[in-house]
N, CA, C and O atoms as a CHARMM CRD file, in Angstrom:
* protein
*
  352
    1    1 UNK  N    114.14000 118.15400 -33.78600 PROA 1      0.00000
    2    1 UNK  CA   114.14100 119.18000 -34.79300 PROA 1      0.00000
    3    1 UNK  C    114.59600 120.50600 -34.22100 PROA 1      0.00000
    4    1 UNK  O    114.81900 120.63400 -33.01700 PROA 1      0.00000
    5    2 UNK  N    114.73000 121.47100 -35.07700 PROA 2      0.00000
    6    2 UNK  CA   115.16000 122.80700 -34.70500 PROA 2      0.00000
    7    2 UNK  C    113.97900 123.57700 -34.15600 PROA 2      0.00000
    8    2 UNK  O    112.90300 123.58100 -34.75300 PROA 2      0.00000
    9    3 UNK  N    114.17100 124.22400 -33.02900 PROA 3      0.00000
   10    3 UNK  CA   113.15300 125.08500 -32.43800 PROA 3      0.00000
   11    3 UNK  C    113.69000 126.50300 -32.43700 PROA 3      0.00000
   12    3 UNK  O    114.81600 126.74600 -32.00300 PROA 3      0.00000
   13    4 UNK  N    112.89100 127.43500 -32.91900 PROA 4      0.00000
   14    4 UNK  CA   113.30900 128.83500 -32.97700 PROA 4      0.00000
   15    4 UNK  C    112.09300 129.72700 -32.75900 PROA 4      0.00000
   16    4 UNK  O    110.95700 129.32500 -33.00900 PROA 4      0.00000
   17    5 UNK  N    112.35300 130.95300 -32.28800 PROA 5      0.00000
   18    5 UNK  CA   111.29600 131.92400 -32.08900 PROA 5      0.00000
   19    5 UNK  C    111.88500 133.31700 -32.30800 PROA 5      0.00000
   20    5 UNK  O    113.00300 133.60200 -31.88000 PROA 5      0.00000
   21    6 UNK  N    111.12500 134.17400 -32.97700 PROA 6      0.00000
   22    6 UNK  CA   111.54800 135.55000 -33.23400 PROA 6      0.00000
   23    6 UNK  C    111.01000 136.44600 -32.13100 PROA 6      0.00000
   24    6 UNK  O    109.85600 136.31500 -31.72200 PROA 6      0.00000
   25    7 UNK  N    111.85300 137.35900 -31.65000 PROA 7      0.00000
   26    7 UNK  CA   111.43100 138.27900 -30.59000 PROA 7      0.00000
   27    7 UNK  C    110.26800 139.14600 -31.07600 PROA 7      0.00000
   28    7 UNK  O    110.13300 139.39200 -32.27400 PROA 7      0.00000
   29    8 UNK  N    109.43800 139.60400 -30.15100 PROA 8      0.00000
   30    8 UNK  CA   108.29100 140.43400 -30.54000 PROA 8      0.00000
   31    8 UNK  C    108.67500 141.68900 -31.33000 PROA 8      0.00000
   32    8 UNK  O    107.90000 142.14000 -32.17400 PROA 8      0.00000
   33    9 UNK  N    109.84900 142.25500 -31.07100 PROA 9      0.00000
   34    9 UNK  CA   110.27300 143.43900 -31.83100 PROA 9      0.00000
   35    9 UNK  C    110.99400 143.06300 -33.13100 PROA 9      0.00000
   36    9 UNK  O    111.48400 143.92800 -33.85700 PROA 9      0.00000
   37   10 UNK  N    111.04800 141.76700 -33.40500 PROA 10     0.00000
   38   10 UNK  CA   111.63400 141.21400 -34.63600 PROA 10     0.00000
   39   10 UNK  C    113.10700 141.56000 -34.81500 PROA 10     0.00000
   40   10 UNK  O    113.57900 141.68600 -35.94500 PROA 10     0.00000
   41   11 UNK  N    113.84800 141.71800 -33.70300 PROA 11     0.00000
   42   11 UNK  CA   115.27100 142.04300 -33.80000 PROA 11     0.00000
   43   11 UNK  C    116.17500 140.84700 -33.52600 PROA 11     0.00000
   44   11 UNK  O    117.33200 140.84000 -33.94700 PROA 11     0.00000
   45   12 UNK  N    115.66200 139.83300 -32.82500 PROA 12     0.00000
   46   12 UNK  CA   116.49200 138.72800 -32.36500 PROA 12     0.00000
   47   12 UNK  C    115.76100 137.39900 -32.51200 PROA 12     0.00000
   48   12 UNK  O    114.54700 137.31600 -32.33100 PROA 12     0.00000
   49   13 UNK  N    116.52300 136.36800 -32.84100 PROA 13     0.00000
   50   13 UNK  CA   115.99400 135.01200 -32.91200 PROA 13     0.00000
   51   13 UNK  C    116.61700 134.20700 -31.78300 PROA 13     0.00000
   52   13 UNK  O    117.82900 134.26600 -31.57500 PROA 13     0.00000
   53   14 UNK  N    115.80900 133.46100 -31.06000 PROA 14     0.00000
   54   14 UNK  CA   116.29600 132.51300 -30.06100 PROA 14     0.00000
   55   14 UNK  C    116.07200 131.13000 -30.66500 PROA 14     0.00000
   56   14 UNK  O    115.01300 130.86000 -31.23100 PROA 14     0.00000
   57   15 UNK  N    117.07800 130.24900 -30.54400 PROA 15     0.00000
   58   15 UNK  CA   116.97200 128.94900 -31.20400 PROA 15     0.00000
   59   15 UNK  C    117.76900 127.88000 -30.46800 PROA 15     0.00000
   60   15 UNK  O    118.63900 128.17800 -29.65000 PROA 15     0.00000
   61   16 UNK  N    117.45400 126.64300 -30.77700 PROA 16     0.00000
   62   16 UNK  CA   118.19900 125.50300 -30.25400 PROA 16     0.00000
   63   16 UNK  C    119.35700 125.22600 -31.20200 PROA 16     0.00000
   64   16 UNK  O    119.16600 125.08100 -32.40900 PROA 16     0.00000
   65   17 UNK  N    120.55700 125.15500 -30.64000 PROA 17     0.00000
   66   17 UNK  CA   121.76700 124.88000 -31.42300 PROA 17     0.00000
   67   17 UNK  C    122.40700 123.61100 -30.88000 PROA 17     0.00000
   68   17 UNK  O    122.58800 123.47000 -29.67000 PROA 17     0.00000
   69   18 UNK  N    122.74700 122.70000 -31.76500 PROA 18     0.00000
   70   18 UNK  CA   123.39700 121.45200 -31.35800 PROA 18     0.00000
   71   18 UNK  C    124.89700 121.61800 -31.48600 PROA 18     0.00000
   72   18 UNK  O    125.40400 121.87600 -32.57700 PROA 18     0.00000
   73   19 UNK  N    125.61400 121.47200 -30.37500 PROA 19     0.00000
   74   19 UNK  CA   127.06500 121.64300 -30.36900 PROA 19     0.00000
   75   19 UNK  C    127.74300 120.69600 -31.34800 PROA 19     0.00000
   76   19 UNK  O    127.38400 119.52100 -31.41600 PROA 19     0.00000
   77   20 UNK  N    128.71400 121.18700 -32.10400 PROA 20     0.00000
   78   20 UNK  CA   129.37200 120.36400 -33.12300 PROA 20     0.00000
   79   20 UNK  C    130.18800 119.20900 -32.54100 PROA 20     0.00000
   80   20 UNK  O    130.34300 118.17800 -33.19600 PROA 20     0.00000
   81   21 UNK  N    130.70200 119.36000 -31.34400 PROA 21     0.00000
   82   21 UNK  CA   131.51200 118.28200 -30.77700 PROA 21     0.00000
   83   21 UNK  C    130.73100 117.38900 -29.83300 PROA 21     0.00000
   84   21 UNK  O    130.97200 116.18300 -29.77500 PROA 21     0.00000
   85   22 UNK  N    129.78900 117.97500 -29.08800 PROA 22     0.00000
   86   22 UNK  CA   129.04100 117.18400 -28.11700 PROA 22     0.00000
   87   22 UNK  C    127.66400 116.76900 -28.60700 PROA 22     0.00000
   88   22 UNK  O    127.11700 115.76800 -28.14300 PROA 22     0.00000
   89   23 UNK  N    127.09900 117.52300 -29.53800 PROA 23     0.00000
   90   23 UNK  CA   125.75000 117.25300 -30.00000 PROA 23     0.00000
   91   23 UNK  C    124.69300 117.61700 -28.97500 PROA 23     0.00000
   92   23 UNK  O    123.52100 117.28400 -29.14800 PROA 23     0.00000
   93   24 UNK  N    125.09900 118.30200 -27.90000 PROA 24     0.00000
   94   24 UNK  CA   124.17800 118.68200 -26.83200 PROA 24     0.00000
   95   24 UNK  C    123.42000 119.93700 -27.22500 PROA 24     0.00000
   96   24 UNK  O    124.04800 120.93600 -27.57800 PROA 24     0.00000
   97   25 UNK  N    122.08900 119.92600 -27.17800 PROA 25     0.00000
   98   25 UNK  CA   121.32700 121.12100 -27.53800 PROA 25     0.00000
   99   25 UNK  C    121.43000 122.20700 -26.47200 PROA 25     0.00000
  100   25 UNK  O    121.27300 121.94700 -25.27900 PROA 25     0.00000
  101   26 UNK  N    121.69400 123.41500 -26.92400 PROA 26     0.00000
  102   26 UNK  CA   121.76400 124.60100 -26.07300 PROA 26     0.00000
  103   26 UNK  C    120.96500 125.71700 -26.73600 PROA 26     0.00000
  104   26 UNK  O    120.70700 125.67800 -27.93900 PROA 26     0.00000
  105   27 UNK  N    120.57500 126.71500 -25.93800 PROA 27     0.00000
  106   27 UNK  CA   119.82600 127.85000 -26.45500 PROA 27     0.00000
  107   27 UNK  C    120.79800 128.96300 -26.85400 PROA 27     0.00000
  108   27 UNK  O    121.68100 129.34700 -26.08700 PROA 27     0.00000
  109   28 UNK  N    120.60900 129.46600 -28.07200 PROA 28     0.00000
  110   28 UNK  CA   121.43200 130.53900 -28.60200 PROA 28     0.00000
  111   28 UNK  C    120.54700 131.67600 -29.07400 PROA 28     0.00000
  112   28 UNK  O    119.36200 131.48700 -29.35100 PROA 28     0.00000
  113   29 UNK  N    121.13700 132.86000 -29.16200 PROA 29     0.00000
  114   29 UNK  CA   120.49200 134.05500 -29.69400 PROA 29     0.00000
  115   29 UNK  C    121.30000 134.54600 -30.88800 PROA 29     0.00000
  116   29 UNK  O    122.51900 134.37700 -30.93200 PROA 29     0.00000
  117   30 UNK  N    120.62700 135.14900 -31.84600 PROA 30     0.00000
  118   30 UNK  CA   121.30300 135.74400 -32.98900 PROA 30     0.00000
  119   30 UNK  C    120.43900 136.90200 -33.48400 PROA 30     0.00000
  120   30 UNK  O    119.21200 136.85300 -33.40300 PROA 30     0.00000
  121   31 UNK  N    121.09300 137.94000 -33.99400 PROA 31     0.00000
  122   31 UNK  CA   120.34500 139.05600 -34.57200 PROA 31     0.00000
  123   31 UNK  C    119.53400 138.57300 -35.76000 PROA 31     0.00000
  124   31 UNK  O    119.88300 137.56900 -36.38100 PROA 31     0.00000
  125   32 UNK  N    118.46900 139.26600 -36.08000 PROA 32     0.00000
  126   32 UNK  CA   117.59900 138.87900 -37.19200 PROA 32     0.00000
  127   32 UNK  C    118.37700 138.85600 -38.50900 PROA 32     0.00000
  128   32 UNK  O    117.98700 138.18400 -39.46300 PROA 32     0.00000
  129   33 UNK  N    119.49500 139.60900 -38.54300 PROA 33     0.00000
  130   33 UNK  CA   120.34500 139.64400 -39.73800 PROA 33     0.00000
  131   33 UNK  C    121.39600 138.53400 -39.74800 PROA 33     0.00000
  132   33 UNK  O    122.22400 138.47000 -40.65700 PROA 33     0.00000
  133   34 UNK  N    121.36200 137.65400 -38.72900 PROA 34     0.00000
  134   34 UNK  CA   122.31900 136.55500 -38.65600 PROA 34     0.00000
  135   34 UNK  C    123.62700 136.92500 -37.97600 PROA 34     0.00000
  136   34 UNK  O    124.53500 136.09800 -37.89300 PROA 34     0.00000
  137   35 UNK  N    123.73300 138.14000 -37.49700 PROA 35     0.00000
  138   35 UNK  CA   124.96800 138.61000 -36.86100 PROA 35     0.00000
  139   35 UNK  C    124.92700 138.40500 -35.34400 PROA 35     0.00000
  140   35 UNK  O    123.85700 138.35200 -34.73900 PROA 35     0.00000
  141   36 UNK  N    126.11300 138.29200 -34.74600 PROA 36     0.00000
  142   36 UNK  CA   126.30300 138.23500 -33.30000 PROA 36     0.00000
  143   36 UNK  C    125.63800 137.02500 -32.62500 PROA 36     0.00000
  144   36 UNK  O    124.88100 137.19700 -31.66900 PROA 36     0.00000
  145   37 UNK  N    125.90900 135.81100 -33.10900 PROA 37     0.00000
  146   37 UNK  CA   125.36700 134.64300 -32.40400 PROA 37     0.00000
  147   37 UNK  C    126.03600 134.48600 -31.04100 PROA 37     0.00000
  148   37 UNK  O    127.24200 134.69100 -30.90700 PROA 37     0.00000
  149   38 UNK  N    125.24200 134.12000 -30.03000 PROA 38     0.00000
  150   38 UNK  CA   125.79400 133.95300 -28.68800 PROA 38     0.00000
  151   38 UNK  C    124.92900 132.98600 -27.89400 PROA 38     0.00000
  152   38 UNK  O    123.71800 132.90000 -28.09400 PROA 38     0.00000
  153   39 UNK  N    125.57500 132.26500 -26.99300 PROA 39     0.00000
  154   39 UNK  CA   124.86900 131.32900 -26.12500 PROA 39     0.00000
  155   39 UNK  C    124.06400 132.11200 -25.09400 PROA 39     0.00000
  156   39 UNK  O    124.54700 133.10200 -24.54600 PROA 39     0.00000
  157   40 UNK  N    122.84800 131.67200 -24.83200 PROA 40     0.00000
  158   40 UNK  CA   122.02300 132.31500 -23.82300 PROA 40     0.00000
  159   40 UNK  C    122.63000 132.13800 -22.44200 PROA 40     0.00000
  160   40 UNK  O    122.66700 133.08600 -21.65800 PROA 40     0.00000
  161   41 UNK  N    123.10400 130.94400 -22.13500 PROA 41     0.00000
  162   41 UNK  CA   123.73100 130.64500 -20.84500 PROA 41     0.00000
  163   41 UNK  C    125.11200 130.05300 -21.08700 PROA 41     0.00000
  164   41 UNK  O    125.28500 128.84000 -20.97100 PROA 41     0.00000
  165   42 UNK  N    126.10400 130.88300 -21.42300 PROA 42     0.00000
  166   42 UNK  CA   127.44000 130.34600 -21.65700 PROA 42     0.00000
  167   42 UNK  C    127.94800 129.65100 -20.39600 PROA 42     0.00000
  168   42 UNK  O    127.73900 130.13000 -19.28100 PROA 42     0.00000
  169   43 UNK  N    128.59800 128.54700 -20.58500 PROA 43     0.00000
  170   43 UNK  CA   129.14200 127.82100 -19.45100 PROA 43     0.00000
  171   43 UNK  C    128.19000 126.80800 -18.84500 PROA 43     0.00000
  172   43 UNK  O    128.52900 126.17000 -17.84800 PROA 43     0.00000
  173   44 UNK  N    127.00100 126.64400 -19.42300 PROA 44     0.00000
  174   44 UNK  CA   126.07000 125.63500 -18.90200 PROA 44     0.00000
  175   44 UNK  C    126.70500 124.25400 -19.06700 PROA 44     0.00000
  176   44 UNK  O    127.34200 123.99300 -20.08700 PROA 44     0.00000
  177   45 UNK  N    126.54400 123.37400 -18.09100 PROA 45     0.00000
  178   45 UNK  CA   127.15800 122.04100 -18.16700 PROA 45     0.00000
  179   45 UNK  C    126.71600 121.27700 -19.41200 PROA 45     0.00000
  180   45 UNK  O    125.56900 121.38900 -19.84400 PROA 45     0.00000
  181   46 UNK  N    127.63800 120.49800 -19.98500 PROA 46     0.00000
  182   46 UNK  CA   127.31500 119.75800 -21.20200 PROA 46     0.00000
  183   46 UNK  C    126.27700 118.67200 -20.96100 PROA 46     0.00000
  184   46 UNK  O    125.65600 118.19900 -21.91300 PROA 46     0.00000
  185   47 UNK  N    126.07300 118.26400 -19.71200 PROA 47     0.00000
  186   47 UNK  CA   125.07300 117.24500 -19.40500 PROA 47     0.00000
  187   47 UNK  C    123.65300 117.81600 -19.36800 PROA 47     0.00000
  188   47 UNK  O    122.68500 117.06600 -19.24300 PROA 47     0.00000
  189   48 UNK  N    123.52800 119.14600 -19.47600 PROA 48     0.00000
  190   48 UNK  CA   122.21600 119.79000 -19.45800 PROA 48     0.00000
  191   48 UNK  C    121.77600 120.05800 -20.89500 PROA 48     0.00000
  192   48 UNK  O    122.49500 120.68700 -21.67200 PROA 48     0.00000
  193   49 UNK  N    120.59900 119.57800 -21.22800 PROA 49     0.00000
  194   49 UNK  CA   120.02900 119.76700 -22.55600 PROA 49     0.00000
  195   49 UNK  C    119.00000 120.88700 -22.49000 PROA 49     0.00000
  196   49 UNK  O    118.13000 120.87700 -21.61900 PROA 49     0.00000
  197   50 UNK  N    119.08900 121.84400 -23.39300 PROA 50     0.00000
  198   50 UNK  CA   118.15800 122.96500 -23.43700 PROA 50     0.00000
  199   50 UNK  C    117.43400 122.94000 -24.78000 PROA 50     0.00000
  200   50 UNK  O    118.06500 122.73700 -25.81800 PROA 50     0.00000
  201   51 UNK  N    116.13400 123.14000 -24.77200 PROA 51     0.00000
  202   51 UNK  CA   115.38200 123.11000 -26.02300 PROA 51     0.00000
  203   51 UNK  C    114.09100 123.89900 -25.91900 PROA 51     0.00000
  204   51 UNK  O    113.73500 124.38700 -24.84600 PROA 51     0.00000
  205   52 UNK  N    113.40100 124.02200 -27.02600 PROA 52     0.00000
  206   52 UNK  CA   112.08100 124.65200 -27.14700 PROA 52     0.00000
  207   52 UNK  C    112.01800 126.07700 -26.58200 PROA 52     0.00000
  208   52 UNK  O    111.15600 126.36600 -25.75200 PROA 52     0.00000
  209   53 UNK  N    112.91200 126.96800 -27.01400 PROA 53     0.00000
  210   53 UNK  CA   112.86000 128.34300 -26.50200 PROA 53     0.00000
  211   53 UNK  C    111.65700 129.10400 -27.04700 PROA 53     0.00000
  212   53 UNK  O    111.20200 128.85800 -28.16400 PROA 53     0.00000
  213   54 UNK  N    111.15500 130.02800 -26.24400 PROA 54     0.00000
  214   54 UNK  CA   110.03000 130.87500 -26.65800 PROA 54     0.00000
  215   54 UNK  C    110.11800 132.21800 -25.94800 PROA 54     0.00000
  216   54 UNK  O    110.36500 132.27200 -24.74300 PROA 54     0.00000
  217   55 UNK  N    109.91800 133.28500 -26.68100 PROA 55     0.00000
  218   55 UNK  CA   109.89700 134.62900 -26.12000 PROA 55     0.00000
  219   55 UNK  C    108.57200 134.87400 -25.40700 PROA 55     0.00000
  220   55 UNK  O    107.54100 134.32900 -25.79900 PROA 55     0.00000
  221   56 UNK  N    108.60200 135.69700 -24.35800 PROA 56     0.00000
  222   56 UNK  CA   107.36400 136.19200 -23.75900 PROA 56     0.00000
  223   56 UNK  C    106.76200 137.20600 -24.72800 PROA 56     0.00000
  224   56 UNK  O    107.45100 137.70300 -25.62000 PROA 56     0.00000
  225   57 UNK  N    105.50200 137.50600 -24.55600 PROA 57     0.00000
  226   57 UNK  CA   104.82300 138.43900 -25.47000 PROA 57     0.00000
  227   57 UNK  C    105.47300 139.81600 -25.49800 PROA 57     0.00000
  228   57 UNK  O    105.48700 140.47600 -26.53700 PROA 57     0.00000
  229   58 UNK  N    106.01700 140.25500 -24.35100 PROA 58     0.00000
  230   58 UNK  CA   106.63300 141.58800 -24.31400 PROA 58     0.00000
  231   58 UNK  C    108.13400 141.56600 -24.61100 PROA 58     0.00000
  232   58 UNK  O    108.77400 142.61700 -24.63200 PROA 58     0.00000
  233   59 UNK  N    108.69800 140.37700 -24.84100 PROA 59     0.00000
  234   59 UNK  CA   110.11200 140.26300 -25.19700 PROA 59     0.00000
  235   59 UNK  C    111.07700 140.38100 -24.03500 PROA 59     0.00000
  236   59 UNK  O    112.28700 140.44500 -24.25100 PROA 59     0.00000
  237   60 UNK  N    110.57900 140.41200 -22.81000 PROA 60     0.00000
  238   60 UNK  CA   111.45500 140.58500 -21.65900 PROA 60     0.00000
  239   60 UNK  C    111.96400 139.26000 -21.09800 PROA 60     0.00000
  240   60 UNK  O    112.88000 139.24700 -20.27500 PROA 60     0.00000
  241   61 UNK  N    111.38200 138.15300 -21.53400 PROA 61     0.00000
  242   61 UNK  CA   111.76000 136.84800 -20.99100 PROA 61     0.00000
  243   61 UNK  C    111.84000 135.80300 -22.08900 PROA 61     0.00000
  244   61 UNK  O    111.22700 135.92500 -23.15000 PROA 61     0.00000
  245   62 UNK  N    112.61600 134.77600 -21.79400 PROA 62     0.00000
  246   62 UNK  CA   112.69600 133.60200 -22.67000 PROA 62     0.00000
  247   62 UNK  C    112.44500 132.38800 -21.80500 PROA 62     0.00000
  248   62 UNK  O    113.10400 132.20000 -20.78300 PROA 62     0.00000
  249   63 UNK  N    111.50100 131.57100 -22.20700 PROA 63     0.00000
  250   63 UNK  CA   111.23600 130.31200 -21.51600 PROA 63     0.00000
  251   63 UNK  C    111.81900 129.19100 -22.37100 PROA 63     0.00000
  252   63 UNK  O    111.83700 129.28300 -23.59800 PROA 63     0.00000
  253   64 UNK  N    112.29700 128.13100 -21.71200 PROA 64     0.00000
  254   64 UNK  CA   112.81400 126.99100 -22.45300 PROA 64     0.00000
  255   64 UNK  C    112.75600 125.74700 -21.58500 PROA 64     0.00000
  256   64 UNK  O    112.63400 125.82900 -20.36200 PROA 64     0.00000
  257   65 UNK  N    112.84600 124.61400 -22.22200 PROA 65     0.00000
  258   65 UNK  CA   112.86800 123.34200 -21.50000 PROA 65     0.00000
  259   65 UNK  C    114.30800 122.97900 -21.19500 PROA 65     0.00000
  260   65 UNK  O    115.18900 123.13300 -22.04000 PROA 65     0.00000
  261   66 UNK  N    114.54400 122.49700 -19.98400 PROA 66     0.00000
  262   66 UNK  CA   115.88200 122.10900 -19.56800 PROA 66     0.00000
  263   66 UNK  C    115.81700 120.71900 -18.94400 PROA 66     0.00000
  264   66 UNK  O    115.03400 120.47700 -18.02600 PROA 66     0.00000
  265   67 UNK  N    116.63000 119.82700 -19.43900 PROA 67     0.00000
  266   67 UNK  CA   116.70200 118.47800 -18.88300 PROA 67     0.00000
  267   67 UNK  C    118.16200 118.08200 -18.74000 PROA 67     0.00000
  268   67 UNK  O    119.03500 118.65400 -19.39300 PROA 67     0.00000
  269   68 UNK  N    118.42000 117.11200 -17.89400 PROA 68     0.00000
  270   68 UNK  CA   119.78000 116.59100 -17.76800 PROA 68     0.00000
  271   68 UNK  C    119.70700 115.07300 -17.73400 PROA 68     0.00000
  272   68 UNK  O    118.62900 114.48400 -17.65200 PROA 68     0.00000
  273   69 UNK  N    120.84700 114.47100 -17.79700 PROA 69     0.00000
  274   69 UNK  CA   120.90000 113.00700 -17.76900 PROA 69     0.00000
  275   69 UNK  C    120.47400 112.44900 -16.41500 PROA 69     0.00000
  276   69 UNK  O    120.15600 111.26500 -16.29700 PROA 69     0.00000
  277   70 UNK  N    120.46900 113.30500 -15.39200 PROA 70     0.00000
  278   70 UNK  CA   120.17500 112.82000 -14.04900 PROA 70     0.00000
  279   70 UNK  C    118.89600 113.39400 -13.44000 PROA 70     0.00000
  280   70 UNK  O    118.54900 113.03700 -12.31400 PROA 70     0.00000
  281   71 UNK  N    118.18600 114.27300 -14.15200 PROA 71     0.00000
  282   71 UNK  CA   116.97100 114.84300 -13.56400 PROA 71     0.00000
  283   71 UNK  C    115.85600 114.93000 -14.59500 PROA 71     0.00000
  284   71 UNK  O    116.08100 114.79200 -15.79800 PROA 71     0.00000
  285   72 UNK  N    114.67100 115.15900 -14.10100 PROA 72     0.00000
  286   72 UNK  CA   113.50000 115.28300 -14.96400 PROA 72     0.00000
  287   72 UNK  C    113.49300 116.64900 -15.64600 PROA 72     0.00000
  288   72 UNK  O    114.30700 117.51900 -15.33700 PROA 72     0.00000
  289   73 UNK  N    112.57200 116.81700 -16.56600 PROA 73     0.00000
  290   73 UNK  CA   112.42400 118.08600 -17.28200 PROA 73     0.00000
  291   73 UNK  C    111.98700 119.19900 -16.34600 PROA 73     0.00000
  292   73 UNK  O    111.28300 118.97200 -15.36200 PROA 73     0.00000
  293   74 UNK  N    112.41400 120.38300 -16.67100 PROA 74     0.00000
  294   74 UNK  CA   111.97800 121.57700 -15.94900 PROA 74     0.00000
  295   74 UNK  C    111.81600 122.68500 -16.97100 PROA 74     0.00000
  296   74 UNK  O    112.59100 122.77300 -17.92300 PROA 74     0.00000
  297   75 UNK  N    110.83900 123.50800 -16.78400 PROA 75     0.00000
  298   75 UNK  CA   110.68000 124.68000 -17.63400 PROA 75     0.00000
  299   75 UNK  C    111.35700 125.82900 -16.91500 PROA 75     0.00000
  300   75 UNK  O    111.08400 126.07700 -15.74000 PROA 75     0.00000
  301   76 UNK  N    112.23100 126.52700 -17.60600 PROA 76     0.00000
  302   76 UNK  CA   112.95000 127.63800 -16.98800 PROA 76     0.00000
  303   76 UNK  C    112.58600 128.92300 -17.69600 PROA 76     0.00000
  304   76 UNK  O    112.19400 128.92700 -18.86300 PROA 76     0.00000
  305   77 UNK  N    112.72200 130.00900 -16.96600 PROA 77     0.00000
  306   77 UNK  CA   112.37800 131.31200 -17.51000 PROA 77     0.00000
  307   77 UNK  C    113.51600 132.26100 -17.17200 PROA 77     0.00000
  308   77 UNK  O    113.96900 132.32400 -16.02900 PROA 77     0.00000
  309   78 UNK  N    113.96500 132.99000 -18.16300 PROA 78     0.00000
  310   78 UNK  CA   115.04800 133.94600 -17.95900 PROA 78     0.00000
  311   78 UNK  C    114.49300 135.35300 -17.99800 PROA 78     0.00000
  312   78 UNK  O    113.63100 135.67200 -18.81600 PROA 78     0.00000
  313   79 UNK  N    114.99500 136.19500 -17.10500 PROA 79     0.00000
  314   79 UNK  CA   114.51600 137.56400 -17.04300 PROA 79     0.00000
  315   79 UNK  C    115.67800 138.53300 -17.08000 PROA 79     0.00000
  316   79 UNK  O    116.80900 138.17000 -16.75800 PROA 79     0.00000
  317   80 UNK  N    115.40300 139.75900 -17.47000 PROA 80     0.00000
  318   80 UNK  CA   116.38900 140.82000 -17.39800 PROA 80     0.00000
  319   80 UNK  C    117.25400 140.93700 -18.63000 PROA 80     0.00000
  320   80 UNK  O    117.30500 140.02400 -19.45400 PROA 80     0.00000
  321   81 UNK  N    117.93200 142.06100 -18.75500 PROA 81     0.00000
  322   81 UNK  CA   118.81300 142.33500 -19.88400 PROA 81     0.00000
  323   81 UNK  C    120.27300 142.08100 -19.53300 PROA 81     0.00000
  324   81 UNK  O    121.10500 141.93200 -20.42800 PROA 81     0.00000
  325   82 UNK  N    120.59900 142.02800 -18.23300 PROA 82     0.00000
  326   82 UNK  CA   121.95500 141.74800 -17.79300 PROA 82     0.00000
  327   82 UNK  C    122.10100 140.24600 -17.66500 PROA 82     0.00000
  328   82 UNK  O    121.20900 139.52700 -18.11600 PROA 82     0.00000
  329   83 UNK  N    123.18100 139.71800 -17.07100 PROA 83     0.00000
  330   83 UNK  CA   123.25900 138.26900 -16.93300 PROA 83     0.00000
  331   83 UNK  C    121.96300 137.73500 -16.34100 PROA 83     0.00000
  332   83 UNK  O    121.58200 138.11800 -15.23500 PROA 83     0.00000
  333   84 UNK  N    121.27900 136.84800 -17.07300 PROA 84     0.00000
  334   84 UNK  CA   119.93000 136.45800 -16.68000 PROA 84     0.00000
  335   84 UNK  C    119.89500 135.63000 -15.40500 PROA 84     0.00000
  336   84 UNK  O    120.79900 134.84300 -15.12600 PROA 84     0.00000
  337   85 UNK  N    118.82400 135.83100 -14.63600 PROA 85     0.00000
  338   85 UNK  CA   118.55700 135.01500 -13.47300 PROA 85     0.00000
  339   85 UNK  C    117.67600 133.84600 -13.91800 PROA 85     0.00000
  340   85 UNK  O    116.71100 134.04500 -14.65600 PROA 85     0.00000
  341   86 UNK  N    117.99100 132.67000 -13.48900 PROA 86     0.00000
  342   86 UNK  CA   117.20200 131.49900 -13.86300 PROA 86     0.00000
  343   86 UNK  C    116.24100 131.19800 -12.72700 PROA 86     0.00000
  344   86 UNK  O    116.64100 131.08600 -11.56900 PROA 86     0.00000
  345   87 UNK  N    114.96100 131.06700 -13.07600 PROA 87     0.00000
  346   87 UNK  CA   113.94900 130.76400 -12.08100 PROA 87     0.00000
  347   87 UNK  C    113.15200 129.55100 -12.54000 PROA 87     0.00000
  348   87 UNK  O    113.14200 129.21700 -13.72500 PROA 87     0.00000
  349   88 UNK  N    112.49800 128.90600 -11.61300 PROA 88     0.00000
  350   88 UNK  CA   111.65700 127.76000 -11.96000 PROA 88     0.00000
  351   88 UNK  C    110.21400 128.12200 -11.82300 PROA 88     0.00000
  352   88 UNK  O    109.34200 127.28900 -12.07100 PROA 88     0.00000
């Protein structure tokens, strides 16, 4: 199913988007008004599945589940406003 979460300041939605050609779930962001949709991690390999995004209480981080065809699940957390650093 679709997983989505609204940022604490209610300006942005983070959600799971299924690619139209690959069907691979990736995490996307969009303004609360539906404008400016963008991939959270553009260029992520198509073999990596991303799902279940959730904002931190202060809105500074997004946690999500990441799995691939060759590895077990991992929970990842993104920080910062610039290109995000991925940590485990």
